[in-house]
Structures are given as structure tokens and as C-alpha cells.
Tab-separated table of C-alpha atoms (C1' of nucleotides) in Angstrom:
chain	number	residue	atom	x	y	z
A	1	MET	CA	136.816	90.691	114.343
A	2	GLY	CA	135.162	93.174	116.101
A	3	LYS	CA	132.151	91.029	117.440
A	4	VAL	CA	128.658	92.670	117.208
A	5	LYS	CA	127.606	94.511	119.392
A	6	THR	CA	124.280	93.382	121.191
A	7	ARG	CA	122.241	96.444	120.069
A	8	ASP	CA	122.805	95.852	116.618
A	9	ARG	CA	121.987	91.827	116.993
A	10	ILE	CA	118.848	93.224	119.160
A	11	LEU	CA	117.818	95.089	116.183
A	12	ASP	CA	118.641	92.104	113.798
A	13	VAL	CA	116.920	89.537	115.507
A	14	SER	CA	114.469	91.721	115.869
A	15	LEU	CA	113.494	91.837	112.412
A	16	GLN	CA	113.934	88.234	111.865
A	17	LEU	CA	111.364	87.800	114.539
A	18	PHE	CA	109.185	90.519	113.107
A	19	ASN	CA	109.205	89.169	109.911
A	20	ARG	CA	108.538	85.474	110.658
A	21	LEU	CA	106.176	85.835	112.880
A	22	GLY	CA	104.333	89.246	112.629
A	23	GLU	CA	105.070	92.268	115.188
A	24	PRO	CA	102.514	91.997	116.463
A	25	ASN	CA	103.623	88.247	117.810
A	26	VAL	CA	106.608	89.318	119.020
A	27	THR	CA	107.082	90.059	122.471
A	28	THR	CA	110.367	91.636	123.799
A	29	LEU	CA	110.728	89.039	125.695
A	30	LEU	CA	111.295	86.604	122.893
A	31	ILE	CA	113.270	88.676	121.465
A	32	SER	CA	116.346	88.138	124.257
A	33	ASP	CA	115.344	84.403	124.633
A	34	GLU	CA	116.537	84.024	121.099
A	35	LEU	CA	119.649	86.202	121.471
A	36	GLU	CA	119.614	84.542	125.088
A	37	ILE	CA	120.163	87.799	126.942
A	38	SER	CA	117.915	88.732	129.610
A	39	PRO	CA	115.046	91.442	129.562
A	40	GLY	CA	116.613	93.723	131.535
A	41	ASN	CA	119.677	93.508	129.292
A	42	LEU	CA	117.082	94.579	126.025
A	43	TYR	CA	115.635	96.973	127.486
A	44	TYR	CA	119.205	98.896	128.664
A	45	HIS	CA	119.778	98.846	125.123
A	46	PHE	CA	116.250	100.127	123.894
A	47	LYS	CA	114.035	102.174	126.360
A	48	SER	CA	111.222	100.472	124.539
A	49	LYS	CA	109.855	97.639	121.830
A	50	SER	CA	108.282	101.053	119.836
A	51	ASP	CA	112.090	102.004	119.719
A	52	ILE	CA	113.145	99.107	118.105
A	53	VAL	CA	110.229	99.244	115.772
A	54	GLU	CA	111.039	102.595	114.971
A	55	GLU	CA	114.700	102.293	114.880
A	56	LEU	CA	114.194	99.679	112.067
A	57	TYR	CA	111.754	101.757	110.224
A	58	GLY	CA	114.092	104.165	110.180
A	59	ARG	CA	116.095	102.217	108.076
A	60	PHE	CA	113.160	101.432	106.090
A	61	ASP	CA	112.377	104.729	104.862
A	62	HIS	CA	116.656	105.770	104.583
A	63	GLU	CA	117.129	102.577	102.183
A	64	MET	CA	113.541	103.385	100.225
A	65	ASN	CA	114.527	106.695	99.842
A	66	ASP	CA	117.616	106.255	98.575
A	67	LEU	CA	116.307	103.895	95.855
A	68	LEU	CA	113.556	106.414	95.133
A	69	ALA	CA	115.732	109.216	93.886
A	70	VAL	CA	114.610	108.343	90.237
A	71	PRO	CA	116.273	111.535	88.360
A	72	GLU	CA	113.291	113.358	86.900
A	73	ASP	CA	114.338	113.552	83.376
A	74	ALA	CA	116.798	111.254	82.750
A	75	GLU	CA	116.087	108.782	80.052
A	76	ILE	CA	115.614	105.511	81.958
A	77	THR	CA	116.683	102.671	80.100
A	78	LEU	CA	115.045	98.658	80.538
A	79	ASP	CA	118.134	97.828	82.524
A	80	GLN	CA	117.939	100.284	84.859
A	81	GLN	CA	113.817	99.847	85.182
A	82	ASN	CA	114.630	96.425	85.969
A	83	PHE	CA	117.544	96.401	88.345
A	84	PHE	CA	115.510	99.310	90.116
A	85	LEU	CA	112.397	97.035	90.404
A	86	HIS	CA	114.589	94.217	91.646
A	87	LEU	CA	116.242	95.914	94.615
A	88	LEU	CA	112.982	97.571	95.606
A	89	PHE	CA	110.896	93.906	96.180
A	90	GLU	CA	114.308	92.642	98.123
A	91	THR	CA	114.450	96.018	100.236
A	92	VAL	CA	110.417	95.600	101.306
A	93	ALA	CA	110.767	91.611	100.900
A	94	ARG	CA	113.930	92.661	103.863
A	95	TYR	CA	110.741	94.592	105.937
A	96	ARG	CA	107.548	92.735	104.822
A	97	PHE	CA	106.661	92.791	108.686
A	98	ILE	CA	105.420	96.771	108.037
A	99	TYR	CA	103.027	95.570	105.116
A	100	GLN	CA	102.319	92.387	106.867
A	101	ASP	CA	99.813	94.304	109.398
A	102	LEU	CA	100.157	97.261	107.900
A	103	VAL	CA	96.697	98.742	109.873
A	104	ASN	CA	98.059	97.800	113.127
A	105	VAL	CA	101.612	98.648	112.769
A	106	LEU	CA	99.981	102.147	111.326
A	107	SER	CA	97.844	102.137	114.240
A	108	ARG	CA	100.316	101.617	117.818
A	109	TYR	CA	103.606	103.623	116.650
A	110	ASP	CA	102.066	106.833	115.422
A	111	ALA	CA	105.178	108.037	114.606
A	112	LEU	CA	105.316	105.685	111.490
A	113	GLN	CA	102.177	107.230	110.138
A	114	SER	CA	103.126	109.891	108.228
A	115	PRO	CA	106.826	108.990	107.134
A	116	PHE	CA	104.929	106.336	105.840
A	117	ARG	CA	102.113	107.829	103.897
A	118	ARG	CA	105.145	110.799	102.269
A	119	LEU	CA	107.182	107.435	101.071
A	120	LEU	CA	103.859	105.973	99.844
A	121	LYS	CA	103.492	108.860	97.376
A	122	ARG	CA	107.084	109.195	97.014
A	123	LYS	CA	106.630	105.595	95.505
A	124	GLN	CA	103.916	106.622	93.096
A	125	LYS	CA	105.242	109.366	92.272
A	126	ALA	CA	108.494	107.044	91.383
A	127	PHE	CA	106.839	104.846	88.626
A	128	ARG	CA	104.877	107.957	87.548
A	129	THR	CA	108.396	109.354	86.211
A	130	ILE	CA	109.800	105.960	85.250
A	131	CYS	CA	106.823	105.684	82.879
A	132	GLU	CA	106.286	109.410	81.168
A	133	SER	CA	110.400	108.689	80.111
A	134	PHE	CA	109.408	105.337	78.863
A	135	ARG	CA	106.268	107.504	76.985
A	136	HIS	CA	109.150	110.637	76.231
A	137	GLN	CA	111.247	108.119	74.584
A	138	GLU	CA	108.471	106.681	72.529
A	139	MET	CA	109.217	102.654	74.154
A	140	MET	CA	105.484	103.187	75.848
A	141	GLN	CA	102.410	104.393	74.337
A	142	ILE	CA	99.698	105.380	77.079
A	143	SER	CA	97.075	107.700	77.853
A	144	GLY	CA	96.686	110.182	80.630
A	145	GLU	CA	94.029	108.147	82.342
A	146	GLU	CA	96.126	104.976	81.099
A	147	LEU	CA	98.873	106.238	83.220
A	148	ALA	CA	96.932	106.938	86.009
A	149	ALA	CA	95.592	103.442	86.930
A	150	LEU	CA	98.560	102.224	85.835
A	151	CYS	CA	100.666	103.817	88.488
A	152	GLU	CA	98.215	102.893	91.099
A	153	GLN	CA	98.272	99.522	90.158
A	154	LEU	CA	102.334	99.410	90.303
A	155	THR	CA	101.795	100.845	93.746
A	156	LEU	CA	99.591	99.084	95.392
A	157	THR	CA	101.622	95.784	94.004
A	158	ALA	CA	104.822	97.217	95.240
A	159	CYS	CA	103.374	97.029	98.467
A	160	TYR	CA	101.590	94.163	99.285
A	161	TRP	CA	103.292	91.369	96.330
A	162	THR	CA	105.336	90.141	98.917
A	163	SER	CA	102.744	89.578	101.533
A	164	TYR	CA	100.609	88.059	98.789
A	165	ASP	CA	102.922	85.817	97.668
A	166	SER	CA	103.350	84.614	100.992
A	167	LEU	CA	100.235	83.128	101.597
A	168	SER	CA	100.866	80.834	98.823
A	169	HIS	CA	104.382	79.464	99.161
A	170	LEU	CA	104.016	79.612	103.208
A	171	GLN	CA	107.161	77.063	103.111
A	172	GLU	CA	110.496	78.498	104.241
A	173	ARG	CA	109.493	81.622	105.406
A	174	ASP	CA	112.760	83.621	105.849
A	175	ARG	CA	114.053	83.787	102.177
A	176	VAL	CA	111.733	85.858	100.348
A	177	ASP	CA	112.178	85.525	96.263
A	178	PRO	CA	111.697	88.815	94.580
A	179	GLY	CA	111.424	87.354	91.142
A	180	ARG	CA	107.786	86.253	91.303
A	181	GLY	CA	107.215	90.252	92.109
A	182	VAL	CA	109.664	92.318	89.191
A	183	TYR	CA	107.847	89.199	86.914
A	184	GLN	CA	104.519	90.781	87.901
A	185	MET	CA	105.188	94.202	87.839
A	186	LEU	CA	106.774	93.543	84.030
A	187	ARG	CA	103.478	92.109	83.100
A	188	LEU	CA	101.692	95.301	84.043
A	189	LEU	CA	103.928	97.489	82.349
A	190	LEU	CA	104.127	95.148	79.056
A	191	PRO	CA	100.377	95.969	77.497
A	192	TYR	CA	101.659	99.443	76.844
A	193	LEU	CA	105.027	98.894	75.536
A	194	GLY	CA	105.760	99.252	71.643
A	195	GLU	CA	106.659	95.806	69.773
A	196	PRO	CA	110.283	96.175	69.939
A	197	GLU	CA	110.371	97.243	73.759
A	198	ARG	CA	107.633	94.183	74.129
A	199	GLU	CA	109.585	91.868	72.737
A	200	GLN	CA	112.533	92.297	75.113
A	201	VAL	CA	109.941	92.972	78.254
A	202	GLN	CA	108.560	89.358	77.674
A	203	LEU	CA	112.258	88.002	77.671
A	204	ILE	CA	113.593	89.308	80.836
A	205	SER	CA	110.143	88.480	83.123
A	206	ARG	CA	110.599	85.103	81.402
A	207	ALA	CA	113.486	84.914	83.337
A	208	TYR	CA	111.975	85.907	85.916
A	209	LEU	CA	109.395	83.109	86.263
A	210	ALA	CA	112.363	80.376	85.945
A	211	ASP	CA	114.228	80.674	88.837
B	1	MET	CA	58.874	95.346	115.601
B	2	GLY	CA	60.838	92.597	117.257
B	3	LYS	CA	64.279	94.193	118.967
B	4	VAL	CA	67.299	93.056	117.460
B	5	LYS	CA	68.769	90.469	119.727
B	6	THR	CA	71.765	91.299	121.844
B	7	ARG	CA	73.936	88.548	120.480
B	8	ASP	CA	73.348	90.073	116.737
B	9	ARG	CA	74.108	93.748	117.634
B	10	ILE	CA	76.933	92.346	119.641
B	11	LEU	CA	78.196	90.934	116.120
B	12	ASP	CA	77.343	94.022	114.233
B	13	VAL	CA	79.187	96.619	116.333
B	14	SER	CA	82.091	94.098	116.546
B	15	LEU	CA	82.057	94.300	112.605
B	16	GLN	CA	82.114	98.128	112.461
B	17	LEU	CA	84.723	98.362	115.591
B	18	PHE	CA	86.754	95.966	113.435
B	19	ASN	CA	87.130	97.670	110.573
B	20	ARG	CA	87.072	101.266	112.090
B	21	LEU	CA	90.159	100.166	114.639
B	22	GLY	CA	91.536	97.225	113.636
B	23	GLU	CA	91.053	93.648	115.346
B	24	PRO	CA	93.808	93.831	117.529
B	25	ASN	CA	92.738	97.196	118.519
B	26	VAL	CA	89.418	96.365	119.872
B	27	THR	CA	89.414	94.924	123.077
B	28	THR	CA	86.150	93.178	125.025
B	29	LEU	CA	85.343	95.363	127.204
B	30	LEU	CA	85.252	98.231	123.918
B	31	ILE	CA	82.763	95.941	121.777
B	32	SER	CA	80.766	96.162	125.315
B	33	ASP	CA	81.524	99.428	125.973
B	34	GLU	CA	79.865	100.588	122.739
B	35	LEU	CA	76.689	98.703	123.386
B	36	GLU	CA	76.365	99.888	126.811
B	37	ILE	CA	76.175	96.624	127.993
B	38	SER	CA	78.076	94.419	130.764
B	39	PRO	CA	81.234	93.211	129.771
B	40	GLY	CA	79.647	89.909	131.699
B	41	ASN	CA	76.604	89.820	129.587
B	42	LEU	CA	79.037	89.535	126.103
B	43	TYR	CA	80.461	87.054	127.801
B	44	TYR	CA	77.185	85.549	128.226
B	45	HIS	CA	76.658	85.863	124.928
B	46	PHE	CA	80.107	84.526	123.181
B	47	LYS	CA	82.211	81.879	125.228
B	48	SER	CA	85.708	84.162	123.759
B	49	LYS	CA	86.632	87.194	121.398
B	50	SER	CA	87.853	84.349	119.196
B	51	ASP	CA	84.119	83.242	118.791
B	52	ILE	CA	82.532	86.703	117.819
B	53	VAL	CA	85.882	86.741	114.908
B	54	GLU	CA	85.103	83.451	113.878
B	55	GLU	CA	81.272	83.561	113.138
B	56	LEU	CA	82.111	87.083	111.813
B	57	TYR	CA	85.430	84.901	109.398
B	58	GLY	CA	82.176	82.457	109.132
B	59	ARG	CA	79.431	85.122	107.161
B	60	PHE	CA	82.186	86.163	104.993
B	61	ASP	CA	82.874	82.713	103.743
B	62	HIS	CA	79.488	81.954	103.006
B	63	GLU	CA	78.770	85.671	101.340
B	64	MET	CA	81.879	85.377	99.463
B	65	ASN	CA	81.271	81.309	98.248
B	66	ASP	CA	78.012	82.106	96.874
B	67	LEU	CA	78.447	84.643	95.129
B	68	LEU	CA	82.054	83.116	93.680
B	69	ALA	CA	79.631	80.286	92.545
B	70	VAL	CA	79.971	80.708	89.133
B	71	PRO	CA	79.287	79.001	86.415
B	72	GLU	CA	82.197	76.422	84.258
B	73	ASP	CA	80.921	76.518	81.313
B	74	ALA	CA	78.198	79.683	81.013
B	75	GLU	CA	78.845	82.789	78.532
B	76	ILE	CA	79.399	85.497	80.649
B	77	THR	CA	78.190	88.988	80.113
B	78	LEU	CA	80.378	92.170	80.286
B	79	ASP	CA	77.324	92.935	82.463
B	80	GLN	CA	77.251	90.093	84.858
B	81	GLN	CA	80.774	90.586	85.464
B	82	ASN	CA	80.598	93.834	86.647
B	83	PHE	CA	78.268	93.192	88.804
B	84	PHE	CA	79.657	90.264	90.266
B	85	LEU	CA	83.355	92.918	90.453
B	86	HIS	CA	80.576	95.071	92.632
B	87	LEU	CA	79.292	92.761	95.122
B	88	LEU	CA	82.587	91.339	95.210
B	89	PHE	CA	84.363	94.317	96.507
B	90	GLU	CA	81.652	95.522	98.158
B	91	THR	CA	81.693	92.912	101.364
B	92	VAL	CA	85.629	92.392	101.179
B	93	ALA	CA	84.602	96.567	102.035
B	94	ARG	CA	81.853	95.134	104.464
B	95	TYR	CA	85.151	92.665	105.960
B	96	ARG	CA	88.236	94.777	105.539
B	97	PHE	CA	89.243	94.159	108.946
B	98	ILE	CA	90.152	90.709	108.049
B	99	TYR	CA	92.782	91.682	105.548
B	100	GLN	CA	93.544	95.045	107.155
B	101	ASP	CA	95.775	92.275	109.772
B	102	LEU	CA	95.949	89.453	107.696
B	103	VAL	CA	98.801	88.123	108.919
B	104	ASN	CA	98.153	88.758	112.179
B	105	VAL	CA	94.521	87.376	111.872
B	106	LEU	CA	95.005	84.508	110.517
B	107	SER	CA	97.966	83.760	112.897
B	108	ARG	CA	95.843	84.093	115.801
B	109	TYR	CA	92.856	82.638	115.269
B	110	ASP	CA	93.993	79.505	114.243
B	111	ALA	CA	91.018	78.353	113.187
B	112	LEU	CA	90.638	80.571	110.188
B	113	GLN	CA	94.029	79.861	108.207
B	114	SER	CA	93.052	77.006	105.884
B	115	PRO	CA	88.885	78.105	105.060
B	116	PHE	CA	90.582	81.348	104.072
B	117	ARG	CA	93.335	79.678	102.142
B	118	ARG	CA	90.342	77.359	100.407
B	119	LEU	CA	88.678	81.095	99.325
B	120	LEU	CA	91.506	83.144	97.995
B	121	LYS	CA	91.960	79.655	95.966
B	122	ARG	CA	88.420	79.740	94.507
B	123	LYS	CA	88.503	83.546	93.827
B	124	GLN	CA	91.404	83.035	91.844
B	125	LYS	CA	89.575	80.111	90.283
B	126	ALA	CA	86.388	82.276	89.497
B	127	PHE	CA	88.492	85.281	88.165
B	128	ARG	CA	90.338	82.343	85.348
B	129	THR	CA	86.547	81.007	84.466
B	130	ILE	CA	85.646	84.574	83.233
B	131	CYS	CA	88.520	85.468	81.883
B	132	GLU	CA	88.575	82.214	79.811
B	133	SER	CA	84.840	82.221	79.290
B	134	PHE	CA	85.308	86.057	77.421
B	135	ARG	CA	88.380	84.290	75.463
B	136	HIS	CA	85.422	81.760	74.378
B	137	GLN	CA	83.665	84.160	73.468
B	138	GLU	CA	86.484	85.780	71.292
B	139	MET	CA	85.691	89.168	73.871
B	140	MET	CA	89.618	88.619	74.517
B	141	GLN	CA	92.769	87.652	73.039
B	142	ILE	CA	95.317	86.551	75.828
B	143	SER	CA	97.937	84.073	75.999
B	144	GLY	CA	97.834	81.286	78.807
B	145	GLU	CA	101.099	83.264	80.439
B	146	GLU	CA	99.631	86.104	80.474
B	147	LEU	CA	96.228	84.684	81.651
B	148	ALA	CA	97.953	83.022	84.532
B	149	ALA	CA	99.681	86.927	85.282
B	150	LEU	CA	96.210	88.442	85.032
B	151	CYS	CA	94.713	86.298	87.058
B	152	GLU	CA	97.460	86.796	89.914
B	153	GLN	CA	96.536	90.233	89.463
B	154	LEU	CA	93.099	90.347	89.502
B	155	THR	CA	93.274	88.541	92.998
B	156	LEU	CA	95.963	90.599	94.730
B	157	THR	CA	93.702	93.519	93.249
B	158	ALA	CA	90.722	92.292	94.766
B	159	CYS	CA	92.224	91.106	98.343
B	160	TYR	CA	93.855	93.973	98.904
B	161	TRP	CA	92.518	96.668	97.157
B	162	THR	CA	90.580	98.344	100.189
B	163	SER	CA	93.306	98.300	102.092
B	164	TYR	CA	94.983	100.201	99.510
B	165	ASP	CA	92.903	102.777	98.999
B	166	SER	CA	92.140	103.757	102.375
B	167	LEU	CA	95.590	104.686	103.187
B	168	SER	CA	95.198	107.335	100.585
B	169	HIS	CA	91.311	108.313	101.729
B	170	LEU	CA	91.399	107.855	105.206
B	171	GLN	CA	88.692	110.123	105.577
B	172	GLU	CA	84.967	108.875	106.964
B	173	ARG	CA	87.084	105.219	107.753
B	174	ASP	CA	82.824	103.759	108.097
B	175	ARG	CA	82.135	103.619	104.686
B	176	VAL	CA	84.470	102.460	101.828
B	177	ASP	CA	82.949	102.684	97.554
B	178	PRO	CA	83.424	99.556	96.253
B	179	GLY	CA	83.656	101.222	92.666
B	180	ARG	CA	87.363	102.730	92.420
B	181	GLY	CA	88.724	98.898	92.921
B	182	VAL	CA	85.697	97.838	89.923
B	183	TYR	CA	87.752	100.507	88.032
B	184	GLN	CA	91.144	99.182	89.082
B	185	MET	CA	89.806	95.775	87.900
B	186	LEU	CA	88.778	96.401	84.851
B	187	ARG	CA	91.532	98.860	84.449
B	188	LEU	CA	93.803	95.566	84.351
B	189	LEU	CA	90.825	93.339	81.978
B	190	LEU	CA	91.461	96.431	79.151
B	191	PRO	CA	94.480	95.830	77.561
B	192	TYR	CA	93.556	91.903	76.533
B	193	LEU	CA	89.550	92.845	75.216
B	194	GLY	CA	89.170	92.882	71.873
B	195	GLU	CA	87.977	96.326	70.145
B	196	PRO	CA	84.259	96.399	70.693
B	197	GLU	CA	84.447	95.415	74.262
B	198	ARG	CA	87.519	97.482	75.086
B	199	GLU	CA	85.456	100.997	74.351
B	200	GLN	CA	82.673	99.515	76.317
B	201	VAL	CA	84.508	98.851	79.680
B	202	GLN	CA	86.298	101.892	78.899
B	203	LEU	CA	82.670	104.101	79.265
B	204	ILE	CA	81.240	101.723	82.312
B	205	SER	CA	84.459	102.266	84.053
B	206	ARG	CA	84.577	105.721	83.995
B	207	ALA	CA	81.355	105.739	85.157
B	208	TYR	CA	82.832	104.182	88.545
B	209	LEU	CA	85.433	107.249	88.614
B	210	ALA	CA	82.490	109.715	88.474
B	211	ASP	CA	80.887	108.693	92.145
C	1	DG	C1'	69.756	87.937	129.814
C	2	DT	C1'	71.559	91.031	132.749
C	3	DC	C1'	74.554	93.177	136.070
C	4	DT	C1'	78.843	93.624	139.720
C	5	DA	C1'	82.781	92.063	140.714
C	6	DT	C1'	87.383	89.877	140.443
C	7	DA	C1'	90.539	86.273	139.068
C	8	DT	C1'	93.876	85.700	135.735
C	9	DT	C1'	97.448	86.125	132.648
C	10	DA	C1'	100.790	88.145	129.822
C	11	DG	C1'	103.554	91.973	128.391
C	12	DG	C1'	106.019	96.086	128.770
C	13	DA	C1'	108.856	98.587	131.587
C	14	DT	C1'	111.856	99.203	136.070
C	15	DA	C1'	115.259	98.649	140.516
C	16	DG	C1'	119.374	97.619	142.014
C	17	DA	C1'	122.689	94.284	142.541
C	18	DC	C1'	127.180	92.463	140.173
D	1	DG	C1'	126.655	95.954	129.948
D	2	DT	C1'	124.390	92.409	131.812
D	3	DC	C1'	121.480	90.097	135.174
D	4	DT	C1'	117.567	89.142	138.843
D	5	DA	C1'	113.432	90.259	140.528
D	6	DT	C1'	110.043	92.363	140.197
D	7	DC	C1'	105.811	96.233	139.236
D	8	DC	C1'	102.510	97.581	136.474
D	9	DT	C1'	98.865	98.015	133.272
D	10	DA	C1'	95.333	95.999	130.504
D	11	DA	C1'	92.854	92.329	128.359
D	12	DT	C1'	90.526	87.658	128.474
D	13	DA	C1'	87.231	85.801	131.166
D	14	DT	C1'	84.514	83.731	135.405
D	15	DA	C1'	81.709	83.545	139.345
D	16	DG	C1'	77.892	84.812	141.208
D	17	DA	C1'	74.080	87.561	142.330
D	18	DC	C1'	69.472	89.780	140.584
DNA sequence: GTCTATATTAGGATAGAC
DNA sequence: GTCTATCCTAATATAGAC
């Protein structure tokens, strides 16, 4: 019933435009045009463009940190991990503007630098925790050396897959399918899984390819 | 003896600045300042900033295409592949500004769009050729499904590793060590190699970690 | 080939009326 | 809260002298 507040509409539309066109290509004028409000009005709600970017980043950071709260000593199941990966890629896709022009965004919005690095470390840590849980449950055979490289690879893929994938599938730029990213992640784990789990993950991963 | 032409100095310095600061953050004024020439002089040699970017991209494209001319039906040795990877990462690092803000660079310099996509396809094809050669020589056991995912992963890593790595090691941003990238690529191949080769690649890869 | 000075524009942001 | 009008600045690019 209650109509959406202008402030929130600004954030929503900005996010869509940032993702579709790249943040540096989106001017405050374009945002207000798209909303059919005046630029002055936009500046009534946000004192600068960086305020919009930083608030959007804040939401991303918050969602990701919730997601990455992986319990340290839990026995993580394959299904849980799957669900986790799905949410992860869905979230990254929804805020993909951050990764699409990462160096530029981080350099122009100084305030994002350290939160971003902290998040990266947390992501890496989450993957390590998951793999170690698998190892502990004897679902995974992996040496320390292999584990380190695998976690780097998982983190790299979590960050950049969405951008990479949209290079090939540039049609319909608004909807991004997280499935292909999850598939790629499962493929990375596969060689280190024990026999029964390998079969299971292979089946799950194929289902992701289907859509 | 003959002193370096201004035109070439402009290209060299632009490349350094683009890599260090990100292309969008480098103005024509900054380039001319760094060279201690006037902005007017810069515009005598290049009619626009995009001319500089496009000529640099042209060089990158040329070098990469030379590198990717992998013979179709050759028996590729591990050493050859190693050398190839090393050159690949060295070249990408030297032109890393392209990947650091990929969406922005491709959208602002339209002329780069299709060459870039063509190059991406060629890269992917080169990895496929190499892996198939390994398979043919029975150095590698891999299914079609695994091969497809592996080549995607190799291509992704070839594109983004350098950017990813510089997020962790932001110190001394001018020299980028290609070794860690090569290491990561070898780690991706490792699970699919046969027993004798696996041992060999493991040794090679460890040597890369050392420096 | 190189300079200085300047034109042109575009984007971020503010002032003040309604 | 929203508008119109306008300012400010920084970046690309040009003109014309040397």
C-alpha cells in the first residue's frame, strides 16, 4: 500500500544502472532522469554520488558478512555448501558493479578499500573452513599445499566469475544466472572429493548446467 | 644512440600510468606532466586519448596473438607449456590496465570490444588445444565435461589472476610477478595428469612458489 | 616538434523558489 | 520533498606563436 520512498527508489535504480552500464558511466543526471525526478531532488536525499555508492556497498557488505558467518567447527553437509554457494553467487551478481570495475571503484571511493579487503579475507577463510570440515569428515582428501591453492582459486572464481561469464553471455544483461558459477565451483572441488561424494556432486553440478 | 621518439615515450609512460593508477584515473594532463612535455605537444602526436589506449591495446593484441599461435596437432611438452604460461602471464601483467577495469574500458573504447572478444575465444581455444594434446599423449586423463570446465577455469584465471593477486599484494605496484599465476594454472591441471607427469608438474610448480 | 593560452563540455553539486 | 536555474571544477581538445 504505502508507496516506496524516493530515497529507496534512488538506491534501487542506481544499483540497476550501475550493474547494467558500469558505475563510472552512470551520472547523477542519468539516475534522476530514469526516476523522472530532478537532479536537485536526488541531492536532497543524498549529499553526493559517493554516498549512494557507499550505501549500496554497505548493503552488499552486510549481506555477504551474514552469508559468510560459517560456523567454525560444524560438520558441513554437501547440501548446505550448495545452498551457500548459490546464495553467494546470487548476491555477488546483484552487486556485480563492484567487481566489474574493481580498481576504479576502489580507487575513487576510498571508504570501500578496507571493508572490501576485509571481506575478501573473510571469503577466503569461509572456503577454508568448509574444505577443512569436509576433510575432517573424510569426504575430502587434500594436502595443505593443495588446500591453499584450491581456496585461492575458489575465492578468485567467487569474485570474478560473474564478470567473466557476462563477457560471453552479454545478451539480457539484467538477469544473471548464478547456476553456472556454482557449477564451476563444484568442478573445482570435485577432484579432491572421495568416491561416494564425487558421484553426488557430479549429479548436483550437472543439474546446474541444465538451466 | 638515437634518443627515443616522443611518440614512443608517450606510449610507454601512458602504459605505466594506466597500470599503476587505472586507465580512467589517468588524464592527458597527467601523462604530459610525467613526461615534462606540454599537453599541446601530446595532442600533436595523438589526436585523442582514445588513440593512445587503442594503440596500446593493439600492441597487446598483437603480442597475445603471436603467443597464442599454438600448433594444432603438435605434441606439446610440459616444458613448452610452462614457457607458454610464463610468457602469457608476463604479457597480461604488462597490460593489466585492460583487465583491471574491463567493463569500463570496453564500454568507453568501443573499438576494443570485438578484438577483445576474439582474443578471449582464441585464448580459450589455445588451452583446449594444449589439454587435448596432453590427452592425446596420454599424459592427461580427462572427460569431455571436465575438459570444458577446466578450460573455462584456465581462461578465467589467465584473465583475472593478475588483478586478483594485486589485491593481496598491493605493495610495489609496478613489478608484477607472473610466477604465482603460473603456479595457480599448474595447480588446476594437476588433478587430471597421469602419475609420472603429476610428480614433475608438482616439482615445477613448487619452484614457482619459491620466488 | 614544442610551447602557452584558451575553448568546450560534462559531471558533480548548491541556492532558493514552490 | 521537489523543482529550476546555476555554479564549479576537471578533463579533453584546439589555436596559434615560436
